[in-house]
Coordinates of C-alpha atoms in Angstrom, one line a residue:
Chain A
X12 CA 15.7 -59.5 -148.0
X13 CA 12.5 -60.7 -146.4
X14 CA 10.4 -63.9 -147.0
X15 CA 7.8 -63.0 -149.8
X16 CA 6.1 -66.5 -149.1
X17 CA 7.1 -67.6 -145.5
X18 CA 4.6 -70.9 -146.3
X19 CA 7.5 -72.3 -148.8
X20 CA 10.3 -71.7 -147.1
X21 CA 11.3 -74.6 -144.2
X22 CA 11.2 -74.0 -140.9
X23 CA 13.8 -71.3 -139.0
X24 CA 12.4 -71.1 -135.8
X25 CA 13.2 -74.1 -133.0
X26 CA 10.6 -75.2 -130.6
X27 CA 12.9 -74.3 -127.5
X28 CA 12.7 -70.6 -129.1
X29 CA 11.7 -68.4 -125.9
X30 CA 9.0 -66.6 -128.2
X31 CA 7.2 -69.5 -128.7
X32 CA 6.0 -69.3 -125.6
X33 CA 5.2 -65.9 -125.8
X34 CA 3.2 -66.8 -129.0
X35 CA 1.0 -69.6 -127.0
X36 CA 0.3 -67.1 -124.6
X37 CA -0.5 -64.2 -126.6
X38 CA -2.6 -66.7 -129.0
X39 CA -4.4 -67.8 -125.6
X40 CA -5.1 -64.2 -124.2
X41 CA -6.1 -63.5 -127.3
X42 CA -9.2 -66.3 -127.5
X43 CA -10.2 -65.4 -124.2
X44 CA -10.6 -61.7 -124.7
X45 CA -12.7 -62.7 -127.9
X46 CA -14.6 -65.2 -125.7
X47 CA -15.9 -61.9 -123.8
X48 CA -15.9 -59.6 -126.6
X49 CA -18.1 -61.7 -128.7
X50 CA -20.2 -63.1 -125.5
X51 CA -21.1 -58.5 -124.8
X52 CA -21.5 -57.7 -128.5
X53 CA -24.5 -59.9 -128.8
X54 CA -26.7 -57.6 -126.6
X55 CA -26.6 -55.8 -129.9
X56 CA -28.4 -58.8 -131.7
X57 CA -31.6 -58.0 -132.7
X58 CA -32.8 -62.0 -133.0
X59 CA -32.2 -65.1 -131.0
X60 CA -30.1 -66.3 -134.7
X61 CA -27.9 -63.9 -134.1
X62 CA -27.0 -64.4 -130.3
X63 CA -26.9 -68.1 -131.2
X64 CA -24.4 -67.3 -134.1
X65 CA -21.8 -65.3 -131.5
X66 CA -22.3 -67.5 -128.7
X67 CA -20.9 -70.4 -131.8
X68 CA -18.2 -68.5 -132.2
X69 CA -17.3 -68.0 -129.1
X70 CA -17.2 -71.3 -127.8
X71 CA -14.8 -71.6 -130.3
X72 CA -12.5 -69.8 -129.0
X73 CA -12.7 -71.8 -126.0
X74 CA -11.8 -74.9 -127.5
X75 CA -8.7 -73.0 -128.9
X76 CA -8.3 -71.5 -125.4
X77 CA -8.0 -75.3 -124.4
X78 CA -5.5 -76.5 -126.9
X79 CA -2.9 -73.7 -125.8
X80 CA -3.7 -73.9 -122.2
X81 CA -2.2 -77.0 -122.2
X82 CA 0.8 -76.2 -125.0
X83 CA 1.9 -73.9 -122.5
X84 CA 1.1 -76.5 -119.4
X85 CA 3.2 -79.5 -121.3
X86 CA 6.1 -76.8 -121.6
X87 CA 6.2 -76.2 -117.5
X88 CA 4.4 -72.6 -117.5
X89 CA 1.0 -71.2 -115.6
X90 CA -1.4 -70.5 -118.1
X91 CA -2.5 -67.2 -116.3
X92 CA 1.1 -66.1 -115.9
X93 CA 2.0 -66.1 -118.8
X94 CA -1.1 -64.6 -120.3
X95 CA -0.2 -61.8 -117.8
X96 CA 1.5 -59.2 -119.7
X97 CA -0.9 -59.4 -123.1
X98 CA -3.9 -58.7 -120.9
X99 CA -3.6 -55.0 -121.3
X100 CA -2.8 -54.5 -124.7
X101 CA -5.6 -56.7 -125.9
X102 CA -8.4 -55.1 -123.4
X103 CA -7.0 -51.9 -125.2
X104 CA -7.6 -52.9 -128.8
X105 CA -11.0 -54.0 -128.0
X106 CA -11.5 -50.6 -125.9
X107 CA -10.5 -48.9 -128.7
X108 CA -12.4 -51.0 -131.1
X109 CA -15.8 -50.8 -129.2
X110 CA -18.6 -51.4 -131.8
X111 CA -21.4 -49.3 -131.0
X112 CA -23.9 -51.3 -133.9
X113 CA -24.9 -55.0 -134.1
X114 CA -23.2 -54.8 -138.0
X115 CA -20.2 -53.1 -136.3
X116 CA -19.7 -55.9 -134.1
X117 CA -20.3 -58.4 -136.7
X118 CA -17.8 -57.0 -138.9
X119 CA -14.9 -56.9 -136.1
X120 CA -15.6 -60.6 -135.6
X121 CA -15.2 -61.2 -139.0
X122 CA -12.4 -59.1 -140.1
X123 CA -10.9 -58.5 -136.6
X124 CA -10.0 -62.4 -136.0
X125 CA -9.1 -62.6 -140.1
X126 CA -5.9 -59.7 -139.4
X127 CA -5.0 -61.8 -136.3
X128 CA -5.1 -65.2 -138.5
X129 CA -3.4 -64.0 -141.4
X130 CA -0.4 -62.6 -139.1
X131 CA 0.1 -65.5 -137.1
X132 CA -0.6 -68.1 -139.5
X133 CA 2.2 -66.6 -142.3
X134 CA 4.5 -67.1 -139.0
X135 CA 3.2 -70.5 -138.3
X136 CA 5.2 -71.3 -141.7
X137 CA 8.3 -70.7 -140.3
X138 CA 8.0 -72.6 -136.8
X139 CA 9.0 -75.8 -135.6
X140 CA 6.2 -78.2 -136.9
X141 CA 5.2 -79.3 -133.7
X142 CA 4.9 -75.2 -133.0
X143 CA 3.2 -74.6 -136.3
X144 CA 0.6 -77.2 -135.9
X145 CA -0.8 -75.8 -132.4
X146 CA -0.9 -72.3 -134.0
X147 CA -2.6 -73.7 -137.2
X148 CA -5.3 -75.8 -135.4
X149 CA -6.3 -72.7 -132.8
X150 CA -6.9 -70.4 -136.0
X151 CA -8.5 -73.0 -138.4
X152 CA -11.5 -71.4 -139.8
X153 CA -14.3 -72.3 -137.3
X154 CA -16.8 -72.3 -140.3
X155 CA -19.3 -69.5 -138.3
X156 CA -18.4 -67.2 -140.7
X157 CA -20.9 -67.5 -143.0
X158 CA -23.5 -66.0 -140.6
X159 CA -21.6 -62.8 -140.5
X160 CA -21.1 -62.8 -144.4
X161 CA -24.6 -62.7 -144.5
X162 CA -25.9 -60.4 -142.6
X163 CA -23.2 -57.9 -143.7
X164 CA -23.6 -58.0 -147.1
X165 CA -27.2 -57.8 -147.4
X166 CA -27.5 -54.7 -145.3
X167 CA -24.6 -53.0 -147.1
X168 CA -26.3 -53.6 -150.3
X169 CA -29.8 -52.0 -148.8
X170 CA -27.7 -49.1 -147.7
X171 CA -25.0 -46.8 -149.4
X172 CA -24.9 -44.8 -146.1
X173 CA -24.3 -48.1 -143.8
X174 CA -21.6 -49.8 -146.5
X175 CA -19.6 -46.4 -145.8
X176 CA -19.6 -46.1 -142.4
X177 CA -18.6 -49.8 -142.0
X178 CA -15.7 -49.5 -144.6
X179 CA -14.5 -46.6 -142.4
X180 CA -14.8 -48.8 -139.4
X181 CA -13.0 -51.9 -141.3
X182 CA -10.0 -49.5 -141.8
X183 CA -10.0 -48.7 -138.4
X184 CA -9.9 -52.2 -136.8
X185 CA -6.6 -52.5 -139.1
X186 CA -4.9 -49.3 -137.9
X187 CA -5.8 -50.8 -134.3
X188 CA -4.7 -54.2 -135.0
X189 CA -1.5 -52.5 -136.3
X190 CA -0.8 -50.6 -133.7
X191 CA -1.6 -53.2 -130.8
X192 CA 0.7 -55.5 -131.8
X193 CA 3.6 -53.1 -132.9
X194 CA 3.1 -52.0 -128.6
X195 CA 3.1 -55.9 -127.7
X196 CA 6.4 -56.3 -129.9
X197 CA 8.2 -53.7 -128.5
X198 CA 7.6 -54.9 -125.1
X199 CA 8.5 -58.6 -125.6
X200 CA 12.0 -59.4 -126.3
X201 CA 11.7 -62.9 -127.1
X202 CA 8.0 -62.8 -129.2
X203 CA 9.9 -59.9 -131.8
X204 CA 12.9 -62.1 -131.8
X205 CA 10.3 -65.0 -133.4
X206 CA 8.6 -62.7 -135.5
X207 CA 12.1 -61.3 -137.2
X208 CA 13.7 -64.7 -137.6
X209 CA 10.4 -66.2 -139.1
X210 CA 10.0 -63.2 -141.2
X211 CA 13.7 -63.0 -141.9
X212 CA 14.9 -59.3 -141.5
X213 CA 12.8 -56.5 -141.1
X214 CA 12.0 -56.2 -144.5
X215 CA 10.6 -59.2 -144.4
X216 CA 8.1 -58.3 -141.5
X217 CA 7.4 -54.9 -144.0
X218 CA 6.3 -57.6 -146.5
X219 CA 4.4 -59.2 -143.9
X220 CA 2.4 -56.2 -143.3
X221 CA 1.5 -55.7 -146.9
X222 CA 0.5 -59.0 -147.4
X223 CA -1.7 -58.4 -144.3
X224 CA -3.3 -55.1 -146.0
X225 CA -3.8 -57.2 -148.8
X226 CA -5.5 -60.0 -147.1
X227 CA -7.6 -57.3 -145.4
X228 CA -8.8 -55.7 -148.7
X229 CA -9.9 -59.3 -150.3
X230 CA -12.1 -59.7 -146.8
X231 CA -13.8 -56.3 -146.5
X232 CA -14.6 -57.3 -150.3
X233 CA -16.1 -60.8 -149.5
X234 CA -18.3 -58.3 -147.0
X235 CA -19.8 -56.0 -149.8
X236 CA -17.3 -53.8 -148.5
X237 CA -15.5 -52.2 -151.9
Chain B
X11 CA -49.2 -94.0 -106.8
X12 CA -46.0 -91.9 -108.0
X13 CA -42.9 -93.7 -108.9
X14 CA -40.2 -93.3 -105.9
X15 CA -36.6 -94.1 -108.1
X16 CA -37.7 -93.3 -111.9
X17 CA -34.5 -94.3 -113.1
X18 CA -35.5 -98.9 -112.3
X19 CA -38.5 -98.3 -113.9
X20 CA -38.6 -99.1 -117.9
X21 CA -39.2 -96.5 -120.4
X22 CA -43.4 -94.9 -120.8
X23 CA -42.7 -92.0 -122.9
X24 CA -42.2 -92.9 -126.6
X25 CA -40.4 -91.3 -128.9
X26 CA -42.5 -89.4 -130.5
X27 CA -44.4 -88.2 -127.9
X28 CA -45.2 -84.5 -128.4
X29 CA -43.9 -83.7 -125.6
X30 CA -39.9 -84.6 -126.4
X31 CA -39.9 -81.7 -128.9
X32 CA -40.9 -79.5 -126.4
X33 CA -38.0 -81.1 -123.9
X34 CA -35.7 -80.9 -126.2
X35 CA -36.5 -76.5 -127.3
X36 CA -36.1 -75.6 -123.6
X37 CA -32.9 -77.5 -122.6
X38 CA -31.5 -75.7 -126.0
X39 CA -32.8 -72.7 -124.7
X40 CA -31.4 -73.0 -121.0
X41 CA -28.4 -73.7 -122.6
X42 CA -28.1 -70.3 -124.7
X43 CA -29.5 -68.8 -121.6
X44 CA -27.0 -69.9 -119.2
X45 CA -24.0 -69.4 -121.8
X46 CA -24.8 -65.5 -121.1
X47 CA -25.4 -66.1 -117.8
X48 CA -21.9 -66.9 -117.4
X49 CA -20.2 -64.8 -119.7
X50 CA -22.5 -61.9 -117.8
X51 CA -21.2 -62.9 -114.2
X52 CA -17.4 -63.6 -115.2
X53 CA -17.4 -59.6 -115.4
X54 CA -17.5 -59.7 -111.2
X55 CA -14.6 -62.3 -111.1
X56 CA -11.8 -60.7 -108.9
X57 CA -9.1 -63.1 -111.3
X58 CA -8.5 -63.9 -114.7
X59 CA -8.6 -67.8 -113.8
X60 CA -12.5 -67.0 -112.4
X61 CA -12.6 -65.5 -115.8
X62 CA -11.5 -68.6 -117.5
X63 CA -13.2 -70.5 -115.1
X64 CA -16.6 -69.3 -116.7
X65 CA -16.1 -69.1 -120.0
X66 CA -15.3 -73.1 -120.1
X67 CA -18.5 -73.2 -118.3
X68 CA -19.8 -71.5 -121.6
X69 CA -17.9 -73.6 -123.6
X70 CA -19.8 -76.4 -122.2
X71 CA -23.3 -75.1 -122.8
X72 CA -22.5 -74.1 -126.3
X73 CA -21.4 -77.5 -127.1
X74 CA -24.8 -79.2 -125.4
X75 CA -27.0 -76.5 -127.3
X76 CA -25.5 -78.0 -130.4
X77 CA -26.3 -81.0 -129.9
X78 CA -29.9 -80.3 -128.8
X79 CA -30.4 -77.9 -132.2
X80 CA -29.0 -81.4 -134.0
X81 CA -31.9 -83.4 -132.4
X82 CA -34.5 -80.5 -133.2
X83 CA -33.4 -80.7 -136.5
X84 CA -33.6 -84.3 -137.2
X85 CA -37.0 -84.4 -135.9
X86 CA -37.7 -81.7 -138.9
X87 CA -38.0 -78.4 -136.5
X88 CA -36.7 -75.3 -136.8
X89 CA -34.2 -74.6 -133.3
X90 CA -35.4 -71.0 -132.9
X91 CA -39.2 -71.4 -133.7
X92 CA -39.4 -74.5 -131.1
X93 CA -37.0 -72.4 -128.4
X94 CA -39.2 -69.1 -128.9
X95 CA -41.7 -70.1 -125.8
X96 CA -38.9 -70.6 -123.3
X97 CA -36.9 -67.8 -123.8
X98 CA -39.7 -65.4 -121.5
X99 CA -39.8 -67.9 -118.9
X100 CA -36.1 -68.5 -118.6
X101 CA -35.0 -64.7 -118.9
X102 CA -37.4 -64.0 -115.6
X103 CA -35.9 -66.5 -113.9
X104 CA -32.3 -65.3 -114.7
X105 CA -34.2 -61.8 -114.1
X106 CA -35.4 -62.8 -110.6
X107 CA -31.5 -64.1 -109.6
X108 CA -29.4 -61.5 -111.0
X109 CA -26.2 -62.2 -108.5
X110 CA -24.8 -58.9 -106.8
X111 CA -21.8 -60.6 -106.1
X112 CA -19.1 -62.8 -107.2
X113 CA -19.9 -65.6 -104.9
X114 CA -23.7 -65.3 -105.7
X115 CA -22.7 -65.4 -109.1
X116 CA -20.4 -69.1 -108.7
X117 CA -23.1 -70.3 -106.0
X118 CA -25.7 -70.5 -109.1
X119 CA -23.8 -71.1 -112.1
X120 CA -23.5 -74.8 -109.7
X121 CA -26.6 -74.8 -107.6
X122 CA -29.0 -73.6 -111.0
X123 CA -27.5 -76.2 -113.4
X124 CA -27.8 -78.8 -110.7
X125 CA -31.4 -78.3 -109.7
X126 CA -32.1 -78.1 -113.6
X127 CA -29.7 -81.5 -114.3
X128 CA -31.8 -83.5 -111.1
X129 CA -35.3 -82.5 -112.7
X130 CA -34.2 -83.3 -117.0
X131 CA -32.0 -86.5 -115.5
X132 CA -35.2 -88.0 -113.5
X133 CA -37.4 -87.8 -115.9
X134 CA -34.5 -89.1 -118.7
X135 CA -35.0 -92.5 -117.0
X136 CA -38.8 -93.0 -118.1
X137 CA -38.2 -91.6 -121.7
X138 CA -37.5 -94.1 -124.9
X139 CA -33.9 -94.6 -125.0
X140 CA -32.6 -92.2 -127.9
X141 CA -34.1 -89.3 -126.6
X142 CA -33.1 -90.5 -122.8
X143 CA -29.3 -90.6 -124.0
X144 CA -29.5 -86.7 -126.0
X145 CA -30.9 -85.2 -122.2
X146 CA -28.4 -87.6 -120.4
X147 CA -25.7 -86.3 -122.8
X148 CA -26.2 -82.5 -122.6
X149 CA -27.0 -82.7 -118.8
X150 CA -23.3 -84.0 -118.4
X151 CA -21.0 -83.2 -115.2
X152 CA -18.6 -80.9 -117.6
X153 CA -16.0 -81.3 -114.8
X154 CA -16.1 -77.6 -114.8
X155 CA -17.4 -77.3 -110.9
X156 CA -14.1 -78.1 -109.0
X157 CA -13.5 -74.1 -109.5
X158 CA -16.9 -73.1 -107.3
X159 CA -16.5 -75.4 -104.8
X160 CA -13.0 -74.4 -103.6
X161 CA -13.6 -71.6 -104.6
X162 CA -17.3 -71.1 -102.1
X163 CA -15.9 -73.0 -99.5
X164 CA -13.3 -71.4 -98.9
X165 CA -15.4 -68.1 -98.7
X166 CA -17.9 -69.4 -96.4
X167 CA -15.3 -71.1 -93.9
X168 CA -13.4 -67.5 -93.9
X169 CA -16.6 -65.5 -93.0
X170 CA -20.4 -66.6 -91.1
X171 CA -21.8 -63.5 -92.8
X172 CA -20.9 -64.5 -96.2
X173 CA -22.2 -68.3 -95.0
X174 CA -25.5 -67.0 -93.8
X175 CA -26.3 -64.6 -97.4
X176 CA -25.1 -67.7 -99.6
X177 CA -27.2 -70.1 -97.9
X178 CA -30.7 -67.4 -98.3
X179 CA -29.5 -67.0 -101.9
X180 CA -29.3 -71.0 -102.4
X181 CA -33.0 -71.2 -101.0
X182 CA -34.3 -68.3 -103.2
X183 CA -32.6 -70.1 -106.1
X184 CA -34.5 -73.2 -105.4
X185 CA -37.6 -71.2 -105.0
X186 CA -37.3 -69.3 -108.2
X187 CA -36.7 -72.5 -109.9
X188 CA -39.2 -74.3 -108.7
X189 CA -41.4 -71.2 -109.5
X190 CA -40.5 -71.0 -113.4
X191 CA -40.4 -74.8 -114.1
X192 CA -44.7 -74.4 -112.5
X193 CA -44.7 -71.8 -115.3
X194 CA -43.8 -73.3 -118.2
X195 CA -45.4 -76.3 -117.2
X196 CA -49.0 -74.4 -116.9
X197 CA -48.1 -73.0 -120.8
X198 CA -46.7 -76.1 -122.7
X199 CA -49.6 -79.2 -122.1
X200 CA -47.2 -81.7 -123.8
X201 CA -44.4 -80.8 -122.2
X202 CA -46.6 -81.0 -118.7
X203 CA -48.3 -84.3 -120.0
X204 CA -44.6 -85.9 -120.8
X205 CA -43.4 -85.2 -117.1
X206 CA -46.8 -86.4 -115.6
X207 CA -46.3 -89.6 -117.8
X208 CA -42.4 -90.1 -117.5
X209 CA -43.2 -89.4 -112.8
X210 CA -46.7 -91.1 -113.1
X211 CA -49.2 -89.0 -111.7
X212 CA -48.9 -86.2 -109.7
X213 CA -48.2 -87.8 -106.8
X214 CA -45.4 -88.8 -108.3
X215 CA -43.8 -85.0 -109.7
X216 CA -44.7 -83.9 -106.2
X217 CA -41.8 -86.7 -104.9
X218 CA -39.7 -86.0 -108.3
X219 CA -39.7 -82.3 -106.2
X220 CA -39.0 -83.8 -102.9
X221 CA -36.1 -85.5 -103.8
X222 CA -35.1 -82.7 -105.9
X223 CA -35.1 -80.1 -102.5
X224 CA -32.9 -83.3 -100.9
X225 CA -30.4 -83.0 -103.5
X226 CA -30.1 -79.3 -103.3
X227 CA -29.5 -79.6 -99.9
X228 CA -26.9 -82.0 -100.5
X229 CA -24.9 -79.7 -102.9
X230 CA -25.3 -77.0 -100.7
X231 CA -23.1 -79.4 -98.1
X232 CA -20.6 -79.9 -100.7
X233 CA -20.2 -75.9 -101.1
X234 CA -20.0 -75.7 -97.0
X235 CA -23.6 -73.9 -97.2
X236 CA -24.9 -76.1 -93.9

């Protein structure tokens, strides 16, 4: 039977786990690739508040860059090598996840990073605390998100037409998300290994994925987007 | 008579000069500025550590611009309205030095914040103390520049050619520079009356500019660009 709350239950997963490596790394090509993403979509801004706001939230991602830079340094391993096989699959979410409108963008800031934070943080749970507590502090809440809340929701109560394009698109980023990481699981022994003991069984990662959806839903709603 | 080493000479621009407002709204705004320089140029980079290497150059600016919009707001302005006359000047100059290359690209990221840090960092030493340590603070080595120089040098000592285009692009830098700063200083009276009263008289910003063309020279040495 799977985990229904992973948060309650003590830890399963040792620090010497050869996933948790994996999971700094991913974590880490993961922040960088945001870095960029976040750094083009704000072309798109139509005011300097706006550039300011992604530029914020990108240097974020920096500082979380840092912390698991040196995680993976203290345990022995090249940063850059072991970002190596991630780099694809991540350059292919945000390929196929290319906003094409300043709210667009917004939007997969918002509820792109929330998918990724709900997944890892549920496994964080289930780590070594010394594990958890690096995960934890790279996805804490960066507090930039208000900016995106705002902008979102007013224009989605202006326009009927807008609010349904972008709930299309939120359903999208999901499905990529989704998809993305059930390609980077399949290709990395060690990371799936963490995933199913933290989760339990596979059930348990099945639960983990509804709780995700669910999670998903309450955000699009905090957006206007219901 | 101007003053030949600003930085023995006690504070002569108070507080609340006009001026420091001013100082204050285009540092911020070099700051947003040169955070998408960066993330622009890291597209060229033939690694993902160049990559890296520039978005913790980002990083760095995004953490300075949050100080400066701190020190806007305590003195009861608005960060956007006061950066809204730089952003023109500071967009030609990025404009008029768009690197085709790589190299171009780590040659100004290092020769561009330096000319900018000797210019703020001279004139830091003749402004009241609180508002000398916020420009001191933001104009900080960020460590970051280890990456260019090994990176340059090495470059130049494998090929003349590439020596001989990185040394005309250094001088056009410095030229360009030197160009804009005249700019805003014909626009912004006291922002030009608070660098005429922190050098002296104009004597004394014509040596501020001397020694400014002797330190460029110097950090082209350090990059092998003799």
């Amino acid at each position: 039977m799977g985990a229904n709350s992973a948060d309650s239950l003590s830890p399963v997963v040792a620090a010497d786990h050869p996933g948790v490596s994996e999971l700094f790394a991913v974590l880490a090509c993961g922040e960088i690739s945001a870095f960029y993403r976040l750094a083009d979509d704000a072309r798109m801004s139509p005011t300097m508040a706006g550039r300011v706001a992604l530029a914020r939230m990108a240097g974020a991602e920096m500082r979380h860059f840092e912390r698991l830079e040196s995680a993976l340094t203290d345990r022995g391993l090249d940063v850059y090598d072991a970002m190596a096989p991630f780099v694809t699959p991540l350059d292919d979410y945000h390929a196929s996840t290319h906003p094409s409108t300043w709210l667009e963008s917004l939007v997969k800031a918002y509820v792109g990073d929330g998918i990724a934070a709900d997944f890892y943080l549920e496994i964080a749970g289930r780590l070594d605390p010394s594990v958890g507590a690096v995960v934890r502090e790279v996805l804490a809440e960066t507090g930039h998100s208000e900016f995106v809340v705002h902008e979102v929701s007013a224009a989605v109560q202006a326009s009927t037409k807008e609010k349904d394009r972008l709930m299309l698109w939120g359903r999208r980023l999901l499905g990529e998300a989704i998809t993305q990481s059930q390609y980077v699981m399949a290709q990395r022994e060690a990371l799936t290994d963490l995933v199913l003991t933290a989760s339990g069984d596979l059930n348990g990662v099945a639960a983990l994925f509804d709780r995700m959806q669910q999670r998903h839903a309450e955000r699009m709603a905090v957006l206007g987007l219901v």
